Coordinates of C-alpha atoms in Angstrom, one line a residue:
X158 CA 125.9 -204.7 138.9
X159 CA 127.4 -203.6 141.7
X160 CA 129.1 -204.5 145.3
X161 CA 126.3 -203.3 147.0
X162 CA 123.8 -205.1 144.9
X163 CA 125.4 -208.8 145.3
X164 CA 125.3 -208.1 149.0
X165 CA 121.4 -207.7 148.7
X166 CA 121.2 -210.5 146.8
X167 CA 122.9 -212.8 149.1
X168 CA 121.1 -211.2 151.5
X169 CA 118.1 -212.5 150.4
X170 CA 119.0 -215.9 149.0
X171 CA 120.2 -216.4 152.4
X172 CA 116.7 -215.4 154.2
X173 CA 114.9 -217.8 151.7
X174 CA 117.2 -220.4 151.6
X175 CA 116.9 -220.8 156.0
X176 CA 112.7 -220.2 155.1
X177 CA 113.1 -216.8 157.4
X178 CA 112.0 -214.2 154.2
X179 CA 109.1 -212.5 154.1
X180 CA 106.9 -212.1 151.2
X181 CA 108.3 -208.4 150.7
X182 CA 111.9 -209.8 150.8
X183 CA 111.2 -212.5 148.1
X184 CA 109.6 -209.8 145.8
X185 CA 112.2 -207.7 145.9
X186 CA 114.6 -210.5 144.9
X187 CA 112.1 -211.6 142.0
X188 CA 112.1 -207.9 140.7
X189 CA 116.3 -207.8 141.2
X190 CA 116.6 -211.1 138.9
X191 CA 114.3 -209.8 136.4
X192 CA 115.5 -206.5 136.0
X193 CA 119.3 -207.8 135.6
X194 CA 120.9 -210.7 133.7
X195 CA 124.2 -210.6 135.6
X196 CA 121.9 -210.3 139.0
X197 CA 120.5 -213.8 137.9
X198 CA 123.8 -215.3 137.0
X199 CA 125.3 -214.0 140.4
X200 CA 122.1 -215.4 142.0
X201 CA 122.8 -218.7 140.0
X202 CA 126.6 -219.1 141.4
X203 CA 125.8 -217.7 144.6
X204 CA 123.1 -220.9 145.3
X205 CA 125.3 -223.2 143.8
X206 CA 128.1 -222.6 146.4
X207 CA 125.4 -222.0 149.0
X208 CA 124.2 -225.0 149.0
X209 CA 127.4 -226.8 148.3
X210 CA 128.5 -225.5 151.6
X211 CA 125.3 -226.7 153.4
X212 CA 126.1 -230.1 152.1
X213 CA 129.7 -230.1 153.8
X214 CA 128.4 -228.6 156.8
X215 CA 126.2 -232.1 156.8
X216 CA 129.9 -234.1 157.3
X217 CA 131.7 -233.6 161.2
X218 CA 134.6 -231.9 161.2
X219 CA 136.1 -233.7 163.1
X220 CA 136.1 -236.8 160.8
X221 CA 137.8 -235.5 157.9
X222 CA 138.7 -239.4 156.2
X223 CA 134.8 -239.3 155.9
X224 CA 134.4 -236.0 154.2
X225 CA 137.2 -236.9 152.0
X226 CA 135.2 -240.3 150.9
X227 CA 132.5 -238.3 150.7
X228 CA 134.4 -235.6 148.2
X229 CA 136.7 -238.0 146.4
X230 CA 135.2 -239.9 143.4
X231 CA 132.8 -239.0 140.5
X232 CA 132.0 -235.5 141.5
X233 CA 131.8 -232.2 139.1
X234 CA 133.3 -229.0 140.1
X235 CA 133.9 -230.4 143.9
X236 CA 130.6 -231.5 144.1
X237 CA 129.7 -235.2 144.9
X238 CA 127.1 -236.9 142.6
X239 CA 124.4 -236.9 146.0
X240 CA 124.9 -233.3 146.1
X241 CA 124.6 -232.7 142.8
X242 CA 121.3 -234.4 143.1
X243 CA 120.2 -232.2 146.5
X244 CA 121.0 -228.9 144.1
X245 CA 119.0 -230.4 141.3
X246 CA 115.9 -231.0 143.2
X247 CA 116.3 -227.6 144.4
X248 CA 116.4 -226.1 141.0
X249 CA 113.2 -228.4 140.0
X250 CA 111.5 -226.9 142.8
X251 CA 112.0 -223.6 142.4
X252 CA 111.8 -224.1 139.0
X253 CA 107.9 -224.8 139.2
X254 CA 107.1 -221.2 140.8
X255 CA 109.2 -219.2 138.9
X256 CA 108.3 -216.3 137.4
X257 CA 108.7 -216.5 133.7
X258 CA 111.6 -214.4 132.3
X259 CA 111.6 -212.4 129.1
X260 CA 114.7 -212.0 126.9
X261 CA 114.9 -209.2 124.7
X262 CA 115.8 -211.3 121.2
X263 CA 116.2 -208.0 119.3
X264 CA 119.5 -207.7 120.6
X265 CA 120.7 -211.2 120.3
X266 CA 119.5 -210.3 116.6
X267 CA 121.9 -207.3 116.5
X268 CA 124.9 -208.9 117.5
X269 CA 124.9 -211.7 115.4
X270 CA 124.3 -209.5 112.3
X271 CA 127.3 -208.3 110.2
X272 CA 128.6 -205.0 110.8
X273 CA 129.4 -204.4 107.0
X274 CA 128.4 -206.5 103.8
X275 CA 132.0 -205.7 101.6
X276 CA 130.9 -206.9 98.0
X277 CA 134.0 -207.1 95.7
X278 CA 133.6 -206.1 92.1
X279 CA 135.7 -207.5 89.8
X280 CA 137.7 -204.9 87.9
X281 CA 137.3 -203.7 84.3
X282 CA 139.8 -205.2 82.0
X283 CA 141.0 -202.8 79.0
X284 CA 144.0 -203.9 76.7
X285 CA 146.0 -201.5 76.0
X286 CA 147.0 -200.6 72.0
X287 CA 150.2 -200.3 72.3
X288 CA 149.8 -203.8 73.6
X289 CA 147.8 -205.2 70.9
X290 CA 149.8 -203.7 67.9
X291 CA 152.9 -205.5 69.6
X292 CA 151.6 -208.2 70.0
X293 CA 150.2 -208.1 66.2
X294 CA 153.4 -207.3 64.6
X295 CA 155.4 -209.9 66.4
X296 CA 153.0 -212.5 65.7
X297 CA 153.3 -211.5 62.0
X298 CA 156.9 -211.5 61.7
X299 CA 157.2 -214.9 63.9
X300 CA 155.0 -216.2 60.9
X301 CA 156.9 -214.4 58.2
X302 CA 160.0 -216.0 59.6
X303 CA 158.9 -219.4 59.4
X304 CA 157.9 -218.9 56.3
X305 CA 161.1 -217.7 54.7
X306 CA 162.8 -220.1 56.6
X307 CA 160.4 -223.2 54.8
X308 CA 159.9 -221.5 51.6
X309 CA 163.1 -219.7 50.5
X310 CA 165.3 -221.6 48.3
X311 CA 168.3 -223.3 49.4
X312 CA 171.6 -221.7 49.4
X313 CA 173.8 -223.1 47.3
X314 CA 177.3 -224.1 48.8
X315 CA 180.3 -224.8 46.7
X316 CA 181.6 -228.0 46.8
X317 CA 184.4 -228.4 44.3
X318 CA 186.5 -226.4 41.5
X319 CA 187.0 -227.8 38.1
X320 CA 191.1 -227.9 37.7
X321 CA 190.6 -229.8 34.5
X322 CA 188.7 -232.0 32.1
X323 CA 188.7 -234.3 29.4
X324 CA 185.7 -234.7 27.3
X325 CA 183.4 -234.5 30.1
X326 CA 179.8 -234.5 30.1
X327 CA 177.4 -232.8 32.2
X328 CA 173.7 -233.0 33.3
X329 CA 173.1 -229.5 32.6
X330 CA 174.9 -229.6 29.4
X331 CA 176.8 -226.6 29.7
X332 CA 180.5 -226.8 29.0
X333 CA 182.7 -226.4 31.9
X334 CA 186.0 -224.8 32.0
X335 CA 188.7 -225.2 34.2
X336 CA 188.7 -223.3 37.0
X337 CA 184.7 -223.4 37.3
X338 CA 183.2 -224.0 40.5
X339 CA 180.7 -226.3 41.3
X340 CA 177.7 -225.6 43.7
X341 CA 175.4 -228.4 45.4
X342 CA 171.6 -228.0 45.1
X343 CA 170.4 -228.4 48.7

């Protein structure tokens, strides 16, 4: 939209907001606000300050402790709760010979669709041989070393030398010299 096209507008909002347009004027502002969305939203603004402005025009100048209690209070956007009320009932009014607006939905539609659906596919895992063997082997000789560690006999450590002996007996019943050495069993 352009400069020259909000001029028209306010143009014409004016015209039928003082109830000076003519039937060709308010036509030509229906078909502007039909054609273009941000023609209807600069119409929308345009009549909210518009009449907004009428309302302060309603207040003397010259008494500006009046338009300040007037302004001051519970008001929305700088505009008094009364006025708000004024604009409404203008909206209602209009509002009942409107012309019906269509909204193209298709591309409402478009933009609310994903540009891209990314589907992630989980990756093929392959073990590699060299990696199995190792791990076969060293699981084998973990196991083969706990079992030579549980099952191997003792080592025998030697605990004592015979230096001499008199008529001694032993369990094994072997004769033992001196100079033998004696081993423990565990």
């Amino acid at each position: 939209m352009d400069e020259r096209q909000c001029i028209r507008i306010s143009e014409l909002l004016l015209l039928s907001y003082d109830g000076s347009a003519s039937p060709e004027d308010i036509a030509e502002l229906e078909a502007l606000l039909t054609r273009d969305r941000q023609a209807l939203e600069y119409y929308v603004e345009t009549s909210i300050n518009l009449n907004y402005f009428h309302c302060l025009r309603q207040i003397p100048l010259s008494q500006p402790e009046v338009a300040m209690k007037r302004l001051d209070g519970d008001f929305v956007s700088g505009i008094s709760p009364e006025q708000q009320l004024v604009l409404l009932r203008d909206f209602a009014e209009y509002e009942k010979c409107a012309p019906t607006i269509e909204i193209d939905r298709s591309e409402e539609a478009k933009e609310r669709q994903p540009i891209k659906k990314i589907e992630y596919k989980r990756p093929v895992r392959t073990v590699n041989r060299f990696s199995l063997i190792t791990a076969v082997l060293s699981t084998a000789a973990l196991l083969l070393m706990v079992l030579y560690v549980r099952l191997a006999p003792p080592v025998a450590t030697e605990v004592a030398t015979v230096s001499d002996s008199i008529n001694a007996q032993w369990s094994s019943g072997l004769p033992i010299e001196p100079g033998t050495r004696i081993l423990s069993d565990s």
